[in-house]
Tab-separated table of C-alpha atoms and ligand atoms in Angstrom:
chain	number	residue	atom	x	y	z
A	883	UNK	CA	38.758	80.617	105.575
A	884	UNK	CA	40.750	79.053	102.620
A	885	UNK	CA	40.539	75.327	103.492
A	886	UNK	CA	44.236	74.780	102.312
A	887	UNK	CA	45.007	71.329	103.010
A	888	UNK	CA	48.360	70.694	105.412
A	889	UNK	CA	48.593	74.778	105.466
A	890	UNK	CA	51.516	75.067	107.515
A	891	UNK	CA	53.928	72.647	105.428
A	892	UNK	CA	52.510	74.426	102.397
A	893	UNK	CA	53.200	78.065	104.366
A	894	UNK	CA	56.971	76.890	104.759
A	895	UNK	CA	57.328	75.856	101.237
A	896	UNK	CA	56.213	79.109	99.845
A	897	UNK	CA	58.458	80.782	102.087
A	898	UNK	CA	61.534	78.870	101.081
A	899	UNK	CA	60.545	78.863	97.367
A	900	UNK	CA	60.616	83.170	97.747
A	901	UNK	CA	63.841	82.978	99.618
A	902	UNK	CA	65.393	80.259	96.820
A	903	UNK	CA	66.338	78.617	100.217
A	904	UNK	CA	65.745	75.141	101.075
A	905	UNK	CA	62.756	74.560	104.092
A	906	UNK	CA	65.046	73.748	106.363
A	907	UNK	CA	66.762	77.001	106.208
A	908	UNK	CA	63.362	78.655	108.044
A	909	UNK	CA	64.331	77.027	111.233
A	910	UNK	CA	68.148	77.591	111.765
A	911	UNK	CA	67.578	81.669	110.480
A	912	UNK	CA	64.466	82.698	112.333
A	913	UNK	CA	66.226	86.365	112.469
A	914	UNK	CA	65.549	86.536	108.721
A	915	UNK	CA	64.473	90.100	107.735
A	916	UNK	CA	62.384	89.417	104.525
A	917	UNK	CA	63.379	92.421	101.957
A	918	UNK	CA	60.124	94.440	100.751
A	919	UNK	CA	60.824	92.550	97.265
A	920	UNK	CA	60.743	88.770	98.995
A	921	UNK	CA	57.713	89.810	101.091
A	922	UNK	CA	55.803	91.176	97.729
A	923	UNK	CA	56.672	87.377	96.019
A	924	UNK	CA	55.247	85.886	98.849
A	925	UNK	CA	52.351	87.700	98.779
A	926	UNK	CA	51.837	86.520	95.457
A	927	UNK	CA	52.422	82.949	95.970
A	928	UNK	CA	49.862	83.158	99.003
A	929	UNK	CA	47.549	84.400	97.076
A	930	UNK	CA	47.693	81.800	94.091
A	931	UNK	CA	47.933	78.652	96.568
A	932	UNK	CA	44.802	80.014	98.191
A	933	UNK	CA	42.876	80.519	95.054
A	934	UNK	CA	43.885	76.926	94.463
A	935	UNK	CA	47.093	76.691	92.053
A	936	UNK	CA	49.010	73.395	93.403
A	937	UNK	CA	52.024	73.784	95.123
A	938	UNK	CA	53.514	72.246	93.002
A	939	UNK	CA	53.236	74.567	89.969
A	940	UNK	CA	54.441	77.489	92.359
A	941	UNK	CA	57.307	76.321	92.881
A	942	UNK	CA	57.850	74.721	89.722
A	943	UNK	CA	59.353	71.122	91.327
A	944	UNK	CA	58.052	67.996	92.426
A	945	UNK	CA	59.811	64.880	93.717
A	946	UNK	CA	59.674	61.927	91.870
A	947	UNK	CA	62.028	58.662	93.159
A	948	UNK	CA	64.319	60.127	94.873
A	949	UNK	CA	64.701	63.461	92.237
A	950	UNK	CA	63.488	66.931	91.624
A	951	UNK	CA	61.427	67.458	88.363
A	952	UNK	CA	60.530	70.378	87.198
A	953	UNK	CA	56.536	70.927	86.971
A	954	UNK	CA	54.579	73.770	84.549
A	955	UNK	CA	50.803	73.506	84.008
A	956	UNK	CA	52.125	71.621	80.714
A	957	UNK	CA	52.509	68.415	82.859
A	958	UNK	CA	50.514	66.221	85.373
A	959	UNK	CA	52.460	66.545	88.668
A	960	UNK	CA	54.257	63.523	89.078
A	961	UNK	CA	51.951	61.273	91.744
A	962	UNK	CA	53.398	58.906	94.191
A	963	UNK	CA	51.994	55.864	93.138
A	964	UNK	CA	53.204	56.152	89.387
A	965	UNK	CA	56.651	55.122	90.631
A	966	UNK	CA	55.018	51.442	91.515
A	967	UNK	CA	55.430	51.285	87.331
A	968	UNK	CA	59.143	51.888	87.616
A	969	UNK	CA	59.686	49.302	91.013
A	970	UNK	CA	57.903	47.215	88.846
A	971	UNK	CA	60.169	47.579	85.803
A	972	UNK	CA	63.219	47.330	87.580
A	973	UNK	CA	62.225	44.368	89.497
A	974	UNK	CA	61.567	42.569	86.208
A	975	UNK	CA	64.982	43.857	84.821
A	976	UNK	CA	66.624	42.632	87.521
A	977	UNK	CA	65.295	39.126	87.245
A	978	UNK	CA	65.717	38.906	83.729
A	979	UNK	CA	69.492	39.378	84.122
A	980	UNK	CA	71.485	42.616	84.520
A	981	UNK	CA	73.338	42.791	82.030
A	982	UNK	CA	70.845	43.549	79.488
A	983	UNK	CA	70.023	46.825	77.948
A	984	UNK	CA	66.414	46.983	77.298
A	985	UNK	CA	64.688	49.049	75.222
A	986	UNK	CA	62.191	51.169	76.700
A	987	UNK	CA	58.763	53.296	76.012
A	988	UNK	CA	57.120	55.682	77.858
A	989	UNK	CA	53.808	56.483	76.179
A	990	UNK	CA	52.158	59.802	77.759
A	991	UNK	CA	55.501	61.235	79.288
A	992	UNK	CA	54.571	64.160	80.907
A	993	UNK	CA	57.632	65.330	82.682
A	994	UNK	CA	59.152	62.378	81.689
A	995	UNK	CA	59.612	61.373	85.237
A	996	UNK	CA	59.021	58.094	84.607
A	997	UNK	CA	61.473	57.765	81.387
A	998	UNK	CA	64.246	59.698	83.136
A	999	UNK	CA	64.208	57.889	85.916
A	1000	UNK	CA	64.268	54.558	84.058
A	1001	UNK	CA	67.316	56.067	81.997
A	1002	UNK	CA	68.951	56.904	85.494
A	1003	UNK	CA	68.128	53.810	87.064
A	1004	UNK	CA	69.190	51.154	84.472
A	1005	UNK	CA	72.591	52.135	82.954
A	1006	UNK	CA	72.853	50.923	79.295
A	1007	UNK	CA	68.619	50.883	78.480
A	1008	UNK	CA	67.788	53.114	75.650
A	1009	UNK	CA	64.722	54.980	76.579
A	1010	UNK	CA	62.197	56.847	73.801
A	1011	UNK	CA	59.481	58.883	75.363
A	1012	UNK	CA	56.397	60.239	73.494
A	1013	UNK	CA	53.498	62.657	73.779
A	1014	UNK	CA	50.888	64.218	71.840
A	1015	UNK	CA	51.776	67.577	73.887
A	1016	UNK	CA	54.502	69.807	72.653
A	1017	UNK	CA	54.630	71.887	75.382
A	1018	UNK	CA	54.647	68.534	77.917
A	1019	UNK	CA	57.447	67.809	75.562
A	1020	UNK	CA	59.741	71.045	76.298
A	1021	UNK	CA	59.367	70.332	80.138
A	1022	UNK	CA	60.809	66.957	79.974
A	1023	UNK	CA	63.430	67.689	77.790
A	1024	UNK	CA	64.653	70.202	80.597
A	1025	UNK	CA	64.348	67.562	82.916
A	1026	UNK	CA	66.251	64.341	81.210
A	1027	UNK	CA	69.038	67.067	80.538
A	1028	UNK	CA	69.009	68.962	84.192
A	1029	UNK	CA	68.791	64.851	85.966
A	1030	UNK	CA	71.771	63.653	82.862
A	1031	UNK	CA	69.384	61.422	81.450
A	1032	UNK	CA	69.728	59.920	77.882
A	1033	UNK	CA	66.416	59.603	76.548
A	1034	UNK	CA	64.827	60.282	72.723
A	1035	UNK	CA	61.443	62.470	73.018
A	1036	UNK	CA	59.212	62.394	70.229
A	1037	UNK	CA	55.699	63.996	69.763
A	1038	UNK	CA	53.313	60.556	68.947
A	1039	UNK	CA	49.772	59.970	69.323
A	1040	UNK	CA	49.989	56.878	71.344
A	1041	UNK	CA	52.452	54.591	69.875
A	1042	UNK	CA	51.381	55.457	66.039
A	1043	UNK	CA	54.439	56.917	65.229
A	1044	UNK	CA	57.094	54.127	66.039
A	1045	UNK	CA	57.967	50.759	64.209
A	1046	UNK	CA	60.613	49.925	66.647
A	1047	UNK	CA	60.629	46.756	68.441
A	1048	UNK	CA	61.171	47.327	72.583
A	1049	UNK	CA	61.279	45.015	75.706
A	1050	UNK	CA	59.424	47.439	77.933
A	1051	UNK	CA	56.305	49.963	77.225
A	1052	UNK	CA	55.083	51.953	79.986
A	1053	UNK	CA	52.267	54.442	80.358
A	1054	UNK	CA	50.572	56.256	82.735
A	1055	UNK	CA	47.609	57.265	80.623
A	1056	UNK	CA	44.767	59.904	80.723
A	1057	UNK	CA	41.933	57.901	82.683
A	1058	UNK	CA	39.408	59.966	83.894
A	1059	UNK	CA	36.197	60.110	82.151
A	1060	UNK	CA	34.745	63.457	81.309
A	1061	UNK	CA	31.893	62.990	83.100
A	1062	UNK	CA	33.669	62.156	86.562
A	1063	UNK	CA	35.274	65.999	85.898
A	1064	UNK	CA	32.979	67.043	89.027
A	1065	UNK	CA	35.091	64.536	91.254
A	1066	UNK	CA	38.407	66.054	90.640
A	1067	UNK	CA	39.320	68.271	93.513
A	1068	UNK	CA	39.709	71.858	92.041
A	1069	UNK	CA	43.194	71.638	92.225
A	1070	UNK	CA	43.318	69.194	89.286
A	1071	UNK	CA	39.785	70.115	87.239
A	1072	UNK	CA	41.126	73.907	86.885
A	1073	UNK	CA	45.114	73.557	87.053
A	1074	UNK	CA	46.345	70.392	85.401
A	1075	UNK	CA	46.502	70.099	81.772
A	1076	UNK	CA	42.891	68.094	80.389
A	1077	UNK	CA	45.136	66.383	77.958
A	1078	UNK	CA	46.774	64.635	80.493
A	1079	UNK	CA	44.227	63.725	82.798
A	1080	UNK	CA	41.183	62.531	80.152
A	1081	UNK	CA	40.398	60.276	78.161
A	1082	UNK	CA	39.027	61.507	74.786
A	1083	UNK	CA	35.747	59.123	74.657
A	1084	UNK	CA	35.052	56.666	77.262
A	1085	UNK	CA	37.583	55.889	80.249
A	1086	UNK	CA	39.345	52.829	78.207
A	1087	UNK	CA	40.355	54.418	75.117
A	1088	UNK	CA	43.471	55.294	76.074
A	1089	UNK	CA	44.428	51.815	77.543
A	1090	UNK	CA	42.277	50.023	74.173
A	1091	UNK	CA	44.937	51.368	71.930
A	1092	UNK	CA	47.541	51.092	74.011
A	1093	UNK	CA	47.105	46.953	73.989
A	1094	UNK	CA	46.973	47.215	70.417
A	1095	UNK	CA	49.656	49.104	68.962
A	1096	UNK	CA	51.669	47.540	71.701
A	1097	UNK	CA	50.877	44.306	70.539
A	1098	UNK	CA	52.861	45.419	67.601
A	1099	UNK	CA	55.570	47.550	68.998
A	1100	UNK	CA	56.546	44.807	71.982
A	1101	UNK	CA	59.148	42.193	71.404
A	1102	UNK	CA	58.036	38.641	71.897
A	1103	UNK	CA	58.633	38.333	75.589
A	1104	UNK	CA	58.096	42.339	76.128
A	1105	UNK	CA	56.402	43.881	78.929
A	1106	UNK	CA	53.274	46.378	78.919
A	1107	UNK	CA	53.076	48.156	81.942
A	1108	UNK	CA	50.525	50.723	83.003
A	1109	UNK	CA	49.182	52.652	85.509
A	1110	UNK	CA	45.416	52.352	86.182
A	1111	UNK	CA	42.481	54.637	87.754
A	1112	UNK	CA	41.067	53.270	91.042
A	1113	UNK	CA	38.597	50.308	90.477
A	1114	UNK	CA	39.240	49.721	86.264
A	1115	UNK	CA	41.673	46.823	87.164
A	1116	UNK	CA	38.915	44.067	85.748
A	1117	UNK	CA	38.094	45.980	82.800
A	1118	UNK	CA	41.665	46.853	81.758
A	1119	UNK	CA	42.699	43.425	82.524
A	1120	UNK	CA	39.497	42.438	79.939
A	1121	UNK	CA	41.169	44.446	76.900
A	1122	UNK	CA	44.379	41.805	76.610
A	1123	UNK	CA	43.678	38.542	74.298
A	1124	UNK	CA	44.999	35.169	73.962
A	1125	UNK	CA	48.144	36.622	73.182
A	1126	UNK	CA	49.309	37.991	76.361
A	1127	UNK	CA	50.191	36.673	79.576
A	1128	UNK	CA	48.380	38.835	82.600
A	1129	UNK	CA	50.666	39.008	85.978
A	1130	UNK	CA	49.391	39.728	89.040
A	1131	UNK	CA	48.120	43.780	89.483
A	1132	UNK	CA	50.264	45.572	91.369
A	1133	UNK	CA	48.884	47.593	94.459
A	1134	UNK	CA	49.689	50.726	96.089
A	1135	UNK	CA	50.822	51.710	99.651
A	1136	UNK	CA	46.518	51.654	100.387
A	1137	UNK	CA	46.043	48.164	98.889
A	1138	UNK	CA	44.585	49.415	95.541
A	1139	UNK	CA	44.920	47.709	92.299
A	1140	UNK	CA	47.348	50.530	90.326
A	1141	UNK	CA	49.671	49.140	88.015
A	1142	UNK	CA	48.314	46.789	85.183
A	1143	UNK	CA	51.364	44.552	83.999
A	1144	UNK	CA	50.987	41.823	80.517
A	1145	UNK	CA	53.927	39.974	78.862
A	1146	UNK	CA	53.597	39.578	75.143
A	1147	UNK	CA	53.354	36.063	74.332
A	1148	UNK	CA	56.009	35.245	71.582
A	1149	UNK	CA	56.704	31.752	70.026
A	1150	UNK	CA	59.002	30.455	72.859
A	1151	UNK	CA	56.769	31.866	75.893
B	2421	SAM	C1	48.401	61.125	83.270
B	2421	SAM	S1	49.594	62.068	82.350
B	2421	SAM	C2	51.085	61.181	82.784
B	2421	SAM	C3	52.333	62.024	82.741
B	2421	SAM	C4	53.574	61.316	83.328
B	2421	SAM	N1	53.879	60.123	82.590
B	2421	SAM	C5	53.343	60.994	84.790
B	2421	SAM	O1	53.116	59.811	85.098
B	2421	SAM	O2	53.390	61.899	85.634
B	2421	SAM	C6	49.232	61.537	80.698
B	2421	SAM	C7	50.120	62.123	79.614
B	2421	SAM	O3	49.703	61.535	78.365
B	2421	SAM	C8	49.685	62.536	77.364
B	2421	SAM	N2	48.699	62.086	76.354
B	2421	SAM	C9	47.358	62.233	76.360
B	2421	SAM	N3	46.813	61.657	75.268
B	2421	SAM	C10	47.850	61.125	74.562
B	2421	SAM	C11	47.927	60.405	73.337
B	2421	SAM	N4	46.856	60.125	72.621
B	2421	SAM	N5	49.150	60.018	72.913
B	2421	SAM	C12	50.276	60.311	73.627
B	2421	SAM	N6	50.251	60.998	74.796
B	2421	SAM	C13	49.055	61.406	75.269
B	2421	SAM	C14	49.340	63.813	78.082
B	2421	SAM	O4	49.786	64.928	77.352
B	2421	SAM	C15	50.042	63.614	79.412
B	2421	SAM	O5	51.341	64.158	79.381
């Protein structure tokens, strides 16, 4: 027994991924005749999922608002509730007016799904996107050009490399504490890339200098947004001083505190 969780969906996808056909395909050709070639790179896409590669990484996509990304074990998969940081960014857009063309970072970008979908989704922002992986780098440069996205990459250690000024930083940070590794399902602990999922020292460090460099890097009225572990709302919340404003966590479809969002104070706010 191979405890594969929702086996048959998974079953299908493999089978469509082999046949570059889309799943629903399996059910309108079910006098399909798999070639000896197409059964072979099933076989081997069986075999992977059941000695726990994600999904994901087999067949290289995940969706992400609405669009494909492309996924290699250089990036986090793309998780549902990370796209609370982008309703949240385009809510705040929207209020603020329209017509403006805000300047955006995405600290930590992974796949960029979060910066190419802010670049798709507001028409006129200029979007930068760092990370302090190369190779996570490569991947989401094929996706902002595959999705037509406009968007600067740059390799950065947090936001060390920038002196810009921008309206909007977001980040979904490395979190997990290295000794909480035995809690990750083995999916994650052996597959996904330890860069992306901890943080170097304690939990916080990640989110510590985050506050700080973007208390230097936000304009005065700028947004911090950023995506939090389950239960670190009060302590993340702790790291902002007098000179931010706190707004109300957001949750996510369960009711959990997820997305941390501050407002920079400036002299008129
Ligand atoms: C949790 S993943 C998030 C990826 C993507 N933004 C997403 O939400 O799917 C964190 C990302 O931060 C990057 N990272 C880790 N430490 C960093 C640092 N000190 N500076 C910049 N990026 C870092 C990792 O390489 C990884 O791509």
């Amino acid at each position: 027994m191979h405890h594969v969780s929702n086996a048959r969906l998974s079953a299908e996808l493999l089978l469509a991924h082999c046949l570059s056909v889309e799943r629903e395909y399996l059910y309108t050709h079910d006098e399909r005749v798999l070639a000896d070639l197409e059964i072979q790179a099933l076989e081997e896409a069986v075999y992977d999922r059941i000695h726990g590669v994600p999904l994901q990484y087999i067949v290289g996509r995940q969706e992400f608002y609405g669009r494909y990304f492309l996924v290699s074990p250089a990036v986090l998969i793309p998780r549902p509730e990370t796209e609370h940081i982008v309703e949240a960014v385009l809510q705040i857009h929207k209020a603020a007016g329209q017509a403006s063309h805000p300047r955006i970072l995405d600290v930590g970008t992974g796949s960029g799904c979060i910066a190419v979908t802010l670049a798709l989704e507001i028409p006129g922002a200029e979007v930068f996107a760092g990370d302090i992986s190369e190779a996570a780098l490569q991947v989401a440069r094929i996706n902002a050009s595959a999705l037509g996205a406009s968007v600067s990459f740059m390799c950065m250690d947090v936001v060390d490399a920038t002196v810009s000024q921008f309206e909007f930083i977001v980040s979904n940070p490395p979190y997990v504490g290295r000794g909480d590794i035995h809690r990750l399902q083995r999916e994650v602990r052996e597959y996904e890339p330890h860069v992306a999922l901890f943080s170097p020292d304690d939990e916080l460090e990640v989110y510590r200098r985050l506050v700080a460099g973007a208390e230097r890097v936000l304009s005065a009225g700028g947004y911090l947004l950023m995506e939090i572990g389950i239960g670190m709302d009060e302590r993340v919340l702790e790291l902002f001083n007098a000179r931010w404003e706190k707004l109300p966590v957001k949750t996510d479809l369960q009711g959990l505190p997820r997305t941390v969002i501050a407002r920079r104070r400036g002299s008129e706010t």
